[in-house]
Coordinates of C-alpha atoms in Angstrom, one line a residue:
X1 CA -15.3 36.2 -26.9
X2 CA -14.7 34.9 -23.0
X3 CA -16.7 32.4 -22.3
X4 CA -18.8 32.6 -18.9
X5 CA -20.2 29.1 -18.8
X6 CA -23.9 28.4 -19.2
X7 CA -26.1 31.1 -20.1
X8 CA -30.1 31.7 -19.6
X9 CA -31.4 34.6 -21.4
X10 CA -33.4 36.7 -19.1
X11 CA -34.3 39.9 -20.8
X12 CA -33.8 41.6 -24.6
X13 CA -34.1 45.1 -24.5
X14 CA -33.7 47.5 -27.9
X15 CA -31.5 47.0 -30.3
X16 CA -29.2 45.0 -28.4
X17 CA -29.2 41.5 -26.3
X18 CA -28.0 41.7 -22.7
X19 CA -28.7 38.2 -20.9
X20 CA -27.2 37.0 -17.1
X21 CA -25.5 33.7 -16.7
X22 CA -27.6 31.3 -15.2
X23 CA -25.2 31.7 -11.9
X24 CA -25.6 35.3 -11.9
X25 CA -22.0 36.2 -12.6
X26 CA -22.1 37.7 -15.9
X27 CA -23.9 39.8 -17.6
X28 CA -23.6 39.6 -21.4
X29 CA -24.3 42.0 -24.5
X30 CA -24.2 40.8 -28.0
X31 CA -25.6 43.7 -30.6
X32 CA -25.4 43.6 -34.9
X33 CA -23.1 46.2 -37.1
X34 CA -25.5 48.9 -37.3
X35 CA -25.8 49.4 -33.3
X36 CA -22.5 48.5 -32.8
X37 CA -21.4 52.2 -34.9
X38 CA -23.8 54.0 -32.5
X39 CA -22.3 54.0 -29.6
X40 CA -24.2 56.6 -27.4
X41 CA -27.5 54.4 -28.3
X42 CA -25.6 51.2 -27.5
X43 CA -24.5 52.6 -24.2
X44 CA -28.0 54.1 -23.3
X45 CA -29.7 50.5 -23.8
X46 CA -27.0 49.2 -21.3
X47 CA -27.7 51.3 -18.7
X48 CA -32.0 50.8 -19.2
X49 CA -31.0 47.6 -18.6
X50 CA -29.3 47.6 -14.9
X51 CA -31.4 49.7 -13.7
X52 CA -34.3 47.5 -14.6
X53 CA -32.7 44.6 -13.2
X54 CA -31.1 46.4 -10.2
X55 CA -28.0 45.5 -11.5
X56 CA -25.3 46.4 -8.6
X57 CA -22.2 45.0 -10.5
X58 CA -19.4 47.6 -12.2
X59 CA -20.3 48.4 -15.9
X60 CA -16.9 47.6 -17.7
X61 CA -17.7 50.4 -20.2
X62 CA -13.6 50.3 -21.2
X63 CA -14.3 46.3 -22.5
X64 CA -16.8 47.4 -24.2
X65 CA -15.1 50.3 -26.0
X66 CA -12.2 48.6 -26.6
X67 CA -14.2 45.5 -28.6
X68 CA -15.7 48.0 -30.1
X69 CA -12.6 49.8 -31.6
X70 CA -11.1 46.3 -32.8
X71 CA -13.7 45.0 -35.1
X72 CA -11.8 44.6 -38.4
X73 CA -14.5 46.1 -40.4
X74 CA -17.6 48.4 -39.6
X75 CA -19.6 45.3 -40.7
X76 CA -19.0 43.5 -37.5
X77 CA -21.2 43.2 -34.6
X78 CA -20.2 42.0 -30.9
X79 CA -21.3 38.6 -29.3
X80 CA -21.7 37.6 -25.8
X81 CA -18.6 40.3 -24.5
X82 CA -18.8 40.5 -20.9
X83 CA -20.0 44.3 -19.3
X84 CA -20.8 43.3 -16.0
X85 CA -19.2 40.8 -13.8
X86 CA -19.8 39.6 -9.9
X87 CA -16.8 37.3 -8.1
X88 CA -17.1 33.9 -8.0
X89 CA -16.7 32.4 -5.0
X90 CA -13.9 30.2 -4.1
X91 CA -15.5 27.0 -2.6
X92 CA -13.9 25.4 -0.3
X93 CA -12.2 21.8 0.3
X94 CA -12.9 19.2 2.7
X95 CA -10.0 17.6 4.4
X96 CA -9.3 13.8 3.3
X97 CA -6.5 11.1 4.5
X98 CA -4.1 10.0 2.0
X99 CA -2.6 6.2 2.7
X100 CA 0.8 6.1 2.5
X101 CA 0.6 2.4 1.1
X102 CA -2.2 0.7 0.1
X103 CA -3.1 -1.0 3.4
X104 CA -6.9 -1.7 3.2
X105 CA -6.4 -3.3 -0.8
X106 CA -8.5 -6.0 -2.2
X107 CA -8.3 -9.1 -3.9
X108 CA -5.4 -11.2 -4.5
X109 CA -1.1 -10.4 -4.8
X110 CA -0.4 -10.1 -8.4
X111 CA 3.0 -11.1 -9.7
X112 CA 4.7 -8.2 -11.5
X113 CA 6.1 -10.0 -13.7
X114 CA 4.2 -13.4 -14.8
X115 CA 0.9 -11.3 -13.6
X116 CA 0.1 -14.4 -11.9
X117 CA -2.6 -14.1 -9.3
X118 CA -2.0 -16.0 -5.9
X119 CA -5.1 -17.0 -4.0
X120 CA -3.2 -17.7 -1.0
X121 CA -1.7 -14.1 -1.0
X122 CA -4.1 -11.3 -0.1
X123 CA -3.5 -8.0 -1.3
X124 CA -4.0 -6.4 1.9
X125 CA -0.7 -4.9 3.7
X126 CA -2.0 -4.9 7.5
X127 CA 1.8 -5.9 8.8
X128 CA 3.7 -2.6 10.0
X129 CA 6.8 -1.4 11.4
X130 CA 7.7 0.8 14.7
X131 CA 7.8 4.2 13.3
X132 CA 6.1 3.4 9.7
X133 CA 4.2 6.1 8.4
X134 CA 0.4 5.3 7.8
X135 CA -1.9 8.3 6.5
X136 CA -1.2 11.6 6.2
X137 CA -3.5 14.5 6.8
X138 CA -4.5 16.9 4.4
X139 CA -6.1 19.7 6.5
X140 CA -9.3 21.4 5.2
X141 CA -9.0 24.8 2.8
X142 CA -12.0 27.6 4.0
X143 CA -13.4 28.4 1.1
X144 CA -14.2 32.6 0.0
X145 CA -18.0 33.9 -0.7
X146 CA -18.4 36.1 -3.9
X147 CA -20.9 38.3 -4.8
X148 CA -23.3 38.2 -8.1
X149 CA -24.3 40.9 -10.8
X150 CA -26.9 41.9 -8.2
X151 CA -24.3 42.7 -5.4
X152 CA -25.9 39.7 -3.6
X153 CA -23.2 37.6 -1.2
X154 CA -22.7 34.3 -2.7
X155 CA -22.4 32.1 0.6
X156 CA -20.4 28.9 0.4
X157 CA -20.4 25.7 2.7
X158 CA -18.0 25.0 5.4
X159 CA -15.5 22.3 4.3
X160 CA -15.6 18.8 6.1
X161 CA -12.6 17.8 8.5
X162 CA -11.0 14.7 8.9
X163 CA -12.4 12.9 12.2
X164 CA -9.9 10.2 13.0
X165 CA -8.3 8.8 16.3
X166 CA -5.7 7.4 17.3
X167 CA -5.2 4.7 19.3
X168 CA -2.5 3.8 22.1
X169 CA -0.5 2.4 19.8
X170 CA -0.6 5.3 16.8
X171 CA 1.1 8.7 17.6
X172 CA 0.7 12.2 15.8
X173 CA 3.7 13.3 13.8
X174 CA 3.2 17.3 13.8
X175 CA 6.0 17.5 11.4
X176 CA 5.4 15.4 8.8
X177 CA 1.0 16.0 9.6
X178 CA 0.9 12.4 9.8
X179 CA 0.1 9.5 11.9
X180 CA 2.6 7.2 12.8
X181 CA 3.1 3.1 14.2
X182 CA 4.7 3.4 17.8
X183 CA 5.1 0.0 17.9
X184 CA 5.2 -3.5 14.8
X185 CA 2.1 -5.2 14.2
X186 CA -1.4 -5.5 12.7
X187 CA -3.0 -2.1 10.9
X188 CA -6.7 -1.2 12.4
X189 CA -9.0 1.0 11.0
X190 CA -12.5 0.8 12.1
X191 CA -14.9 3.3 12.9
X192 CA -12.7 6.4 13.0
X193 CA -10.1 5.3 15.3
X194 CA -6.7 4.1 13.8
X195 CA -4.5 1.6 15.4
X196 CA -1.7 -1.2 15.9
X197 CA -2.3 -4.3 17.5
X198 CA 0.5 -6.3 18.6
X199 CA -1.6 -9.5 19.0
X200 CA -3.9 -11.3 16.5
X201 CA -6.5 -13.8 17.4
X202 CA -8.0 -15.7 14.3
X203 CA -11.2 -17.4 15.3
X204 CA -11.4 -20.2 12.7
X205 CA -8.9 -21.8 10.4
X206 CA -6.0 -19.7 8.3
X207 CA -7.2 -21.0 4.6
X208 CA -8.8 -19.2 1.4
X209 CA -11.0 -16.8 4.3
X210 CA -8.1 -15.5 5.5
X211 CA -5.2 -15.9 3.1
X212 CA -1.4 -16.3 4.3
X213 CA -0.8 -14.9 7.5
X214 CA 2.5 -12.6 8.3
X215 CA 1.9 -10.4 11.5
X216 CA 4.7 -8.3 13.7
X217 CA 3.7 -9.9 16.8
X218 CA 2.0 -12.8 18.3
X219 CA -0.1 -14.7 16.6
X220 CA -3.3 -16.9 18.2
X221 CA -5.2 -19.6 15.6
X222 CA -8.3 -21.4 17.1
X223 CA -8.8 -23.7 14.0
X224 CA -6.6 -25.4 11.5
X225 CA -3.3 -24.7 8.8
X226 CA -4.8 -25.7 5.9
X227 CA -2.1 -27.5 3.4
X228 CA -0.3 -25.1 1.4
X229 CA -0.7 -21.5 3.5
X230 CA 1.3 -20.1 5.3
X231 CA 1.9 -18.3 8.6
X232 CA 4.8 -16.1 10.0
X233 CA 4.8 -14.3 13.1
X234 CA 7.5 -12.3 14.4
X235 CA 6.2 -13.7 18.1
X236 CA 5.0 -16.6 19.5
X237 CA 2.4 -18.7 17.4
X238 CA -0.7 -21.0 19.1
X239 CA -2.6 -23.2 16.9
X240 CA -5.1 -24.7 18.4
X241 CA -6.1 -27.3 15.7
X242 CA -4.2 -29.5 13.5
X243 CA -1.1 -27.8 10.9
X244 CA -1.6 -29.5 7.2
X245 CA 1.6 -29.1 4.3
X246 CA 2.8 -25.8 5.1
X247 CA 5.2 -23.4 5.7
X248 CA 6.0 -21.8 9.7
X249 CA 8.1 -19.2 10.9
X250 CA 7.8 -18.2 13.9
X251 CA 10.0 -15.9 15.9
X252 CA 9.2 -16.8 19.5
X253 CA 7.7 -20.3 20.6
X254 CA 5.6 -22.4 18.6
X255 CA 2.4 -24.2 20.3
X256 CA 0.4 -26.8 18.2
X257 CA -2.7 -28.6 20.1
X258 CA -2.9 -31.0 17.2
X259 CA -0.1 -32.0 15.9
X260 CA 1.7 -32.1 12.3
X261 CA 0.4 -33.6 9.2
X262 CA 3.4 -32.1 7.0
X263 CA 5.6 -32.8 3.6
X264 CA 9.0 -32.2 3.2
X265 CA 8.5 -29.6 0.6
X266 CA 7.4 -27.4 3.5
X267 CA 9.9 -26.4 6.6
X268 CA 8.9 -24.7 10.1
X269 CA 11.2 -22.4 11.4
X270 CA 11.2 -21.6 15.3
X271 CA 13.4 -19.0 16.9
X272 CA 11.8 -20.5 20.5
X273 CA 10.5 -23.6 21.7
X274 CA 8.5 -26.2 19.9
X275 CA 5.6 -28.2 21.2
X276 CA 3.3 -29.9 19.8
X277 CA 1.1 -33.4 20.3
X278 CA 2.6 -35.3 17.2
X279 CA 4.6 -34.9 13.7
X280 CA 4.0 -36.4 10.8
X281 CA 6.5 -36.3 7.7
X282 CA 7.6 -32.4 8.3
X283 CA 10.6 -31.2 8.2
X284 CA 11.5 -28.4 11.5
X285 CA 14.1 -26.4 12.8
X286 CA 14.4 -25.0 16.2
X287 CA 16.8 -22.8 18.0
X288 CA 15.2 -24.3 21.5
X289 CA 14.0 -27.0 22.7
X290 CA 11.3 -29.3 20.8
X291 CA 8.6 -31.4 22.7
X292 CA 6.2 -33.8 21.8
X293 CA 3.6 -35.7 23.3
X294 CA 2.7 -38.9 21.1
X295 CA 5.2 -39.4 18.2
X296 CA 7.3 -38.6 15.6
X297 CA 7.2 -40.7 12.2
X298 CA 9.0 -39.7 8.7
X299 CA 10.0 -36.5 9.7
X300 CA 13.0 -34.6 10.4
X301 CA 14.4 -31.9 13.7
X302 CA 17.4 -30.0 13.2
X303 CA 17.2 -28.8 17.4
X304 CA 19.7 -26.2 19.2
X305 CA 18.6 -27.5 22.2
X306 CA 16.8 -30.5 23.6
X307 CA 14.0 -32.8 21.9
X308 CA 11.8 -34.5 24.4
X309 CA 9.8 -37.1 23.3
X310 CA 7.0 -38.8 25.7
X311 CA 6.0 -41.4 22.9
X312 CA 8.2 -42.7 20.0
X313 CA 10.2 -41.3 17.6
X314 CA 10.3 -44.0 14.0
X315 CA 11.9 -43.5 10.5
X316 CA 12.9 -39.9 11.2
X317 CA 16.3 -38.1 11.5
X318 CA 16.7 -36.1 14.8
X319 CA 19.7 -34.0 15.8
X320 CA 19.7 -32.4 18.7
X321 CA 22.5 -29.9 20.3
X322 CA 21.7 -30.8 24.1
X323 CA 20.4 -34.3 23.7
X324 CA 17.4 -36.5 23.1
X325 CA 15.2 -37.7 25.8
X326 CA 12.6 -40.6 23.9
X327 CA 10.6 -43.8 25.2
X328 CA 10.7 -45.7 22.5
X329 CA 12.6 -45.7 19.1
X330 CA 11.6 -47.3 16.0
X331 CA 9.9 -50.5 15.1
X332 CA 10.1 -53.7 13.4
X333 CA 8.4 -52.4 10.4
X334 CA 9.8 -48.9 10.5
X335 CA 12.3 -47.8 7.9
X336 CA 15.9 -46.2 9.6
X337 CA 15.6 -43.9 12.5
X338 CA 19.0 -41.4 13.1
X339 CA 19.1 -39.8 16.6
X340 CA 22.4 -37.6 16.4
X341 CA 23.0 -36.0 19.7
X342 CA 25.7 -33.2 20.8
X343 CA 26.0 -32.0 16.9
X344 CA 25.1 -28.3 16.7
X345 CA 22.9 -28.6 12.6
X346 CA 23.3 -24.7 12.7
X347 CA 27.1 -24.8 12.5
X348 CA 27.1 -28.2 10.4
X349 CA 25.3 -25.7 7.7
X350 CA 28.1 -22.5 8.7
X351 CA 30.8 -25.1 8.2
X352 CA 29.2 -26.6 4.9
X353 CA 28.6 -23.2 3.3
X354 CA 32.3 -22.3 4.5
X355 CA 33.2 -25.6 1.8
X356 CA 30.9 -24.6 -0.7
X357 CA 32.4 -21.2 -1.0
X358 CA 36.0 -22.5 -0.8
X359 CA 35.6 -25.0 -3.3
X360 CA 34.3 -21.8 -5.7
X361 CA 37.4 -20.1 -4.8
X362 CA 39.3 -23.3 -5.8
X363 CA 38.0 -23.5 -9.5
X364 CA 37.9 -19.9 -9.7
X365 CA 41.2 -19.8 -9.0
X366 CA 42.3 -22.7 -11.0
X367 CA 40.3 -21.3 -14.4
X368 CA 42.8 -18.0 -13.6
X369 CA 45.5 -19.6 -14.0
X370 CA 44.6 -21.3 -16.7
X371 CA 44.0 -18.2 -18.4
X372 CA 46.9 -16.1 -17.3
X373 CA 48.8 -19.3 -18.4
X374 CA 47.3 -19.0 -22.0
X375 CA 47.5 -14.7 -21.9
X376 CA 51.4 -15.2 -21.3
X377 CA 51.6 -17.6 -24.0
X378 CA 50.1 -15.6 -26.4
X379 CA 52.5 -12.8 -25.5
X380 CA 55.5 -14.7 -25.7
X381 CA 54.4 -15.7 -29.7
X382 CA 53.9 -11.8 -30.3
X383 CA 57.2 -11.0 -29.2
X384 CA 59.3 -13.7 -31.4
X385 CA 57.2 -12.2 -34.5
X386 CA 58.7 -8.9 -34.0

């Protein structure tokens, strides 16, 4: 028998059981063998019954008949068939946003492989592209009323739409029904308004609060670089407090109020100008020029351009493109200081990688021949056998 859902029995008249679904769709009979073979009395309770219950709905008197005719035997009754039914409403669906990656995720970066969690590594993937893709709109779906057993209109609500924003920096892609980054930088999404922000100011230190930092753009730091994160900016970087053991890259200039308290497992990288107040065992390299206030101890610049030093500069290695400018170098106690100036470091490292792969050639080439040398052999015994 087709099952309605939930049922409430509301009346029982005669011979026979007629009951409406609780939601006033339905209207079920159910009736033994011996009324089932008496089919004029079976048909007369039916109608008793609407017209008590001001049933408006269409008797399906052909469903009936017809599971009446297909019992296998005479001794069969009839349970729960469906004479009467009302249409359901189709309710409707509210509109909803659908990320296109999981930008707002929590927690902790999860290696795929050794499922190692890195504390230092939020999960979060606020860094995006010009013309990245960020949340597409699924609009809302009106939903249709129905009508019950009683021919009363079953209303239904009106769906929800999405409210959302965008801001200066976020366009509307009618195509695609999404919104999209018009420029690189750092997802937004508060309120309902959706944006990009080219700049990012961090008002204490980057450490466990805030994780690593990577942002498309520039990149303000009014505390510290705790030992062992890391920050990476496509634009210029200020740090207003001291940098600890860590890794920079920055893509424009590089300001440090502080200065450097490094290790030379860590490098900063600078695609501008370097200045900071001192540097202390790090290791930098800089395609401009790199200045420093106070001094430079155990440390060593690889510079494109000029390194200006107002203080002194002691058991480090500086080379610099377009010279070095220092007051003092080294002291008594100091281990060896090496100032190389005119020496380009990017195209020592072109030139040393041109060797590297020249001496591969070399042995690759050399194992050939020893091989081709042994193939030929080998043919030469196959041919004095035959």
């Amino acid at each position: 028998m087709e099952d309605v859902g939930k049922v409430k029995i509301k009346k029982t008249i005669s011979r026979c059981k007629l009951k409406i679904t609780e939601d006033n769709i339905a209207v079920l009979m159910s009736c033994n063998a011996e009324l089932a073979n008496h089919q004029d009395i079976l048909l007369d309770d039916i109608r008793a019954f609407m017209r008590e219950y001001g049933i408006k709905g269409e008797f399906d008197e052909q469903n009936l008949l017809s599971a009446l005719e297909n019992r296998e035997s005479d001794e069969e009754g009839i349970t729960d068939l469906v004479i009467v039914r009302g249409e359901g409403p189709a309710l409707p669906k509210d509109g909803k946003m659908e990320w296109l990656k999981d930008y707002f995720a929590e927690g902790y970066y999860v290696d795929p492989k050794t499922k190692a969690i890195d504390y230092r590594q939020k999960a979060e993937l606020l860094n995006v592209n010009e013309g990245d893709n960020l949340v597409k709109i699924i609009p809302e779906c009106v939903g249709e009323e129905g009508r019950d057993v009683y021919g009363m209109v079953i209303r239904v609500p009106s769906p929800k739409k999405v409210v959302l924003r965008a801001g200066p920096n976020v366009e509307w892609d009618e195509e695609s029904n999404t919104y999209k980054a018009r420029c690189s930088g750092r997802l937004s999404y508060k309120g309902s308004t959706l944006d990009v922000h080219t700049f990012y100011r961090i008002s204490g230190d980057v450490g466990p609060e805030t994780g690593n930092i990577q942002h498309n753009g520039h990149v303000e730091i009014n505390g510290e670089v705790v030992s062992n994160f890391k920050v990476e900016a496509t634009g210029d970087i200020l740090i207003k407090g001291l940098v600890g053991a860590c890794d920079i890259v920055c893509g424009g200039d590089l300001t440090i109020k502080g200065g450097i308290n490094g290790s030379i497992k860590n490098k900063i990288i600078v695609n501008g100008n370097a200045d900071f107040k001192y540097c202390n065992n790090a290791i930098i390299e800089c395609e401009g020029d790199i200045f420093v206030k106070v001094e430079v101890h155990q440390s060593q610049f690889y510079c494109c351009g000029k390194v200006i030093c107002n203080g002194v500069i002691m058991s480090s290695k500086v080379m610099a493109a377009e010279g070095i400018i220092v007051n003092e170098v080294g002291s008594k106690t100091s281990s060896e200081t090496s100032l190389i100036s005119g020496v380009d470091y990017k195209l020592l490292k072109s030139v040393k990688k041109i060797t590297e792969e020249r001496n591969i050639t070399k042995k690759d080439l050399k194992i050939y021949k020893i091989n081709h040398k042994k193939i030929k052999q080998m043919g030469n015994i196959q041919n004095n056998k035959q």
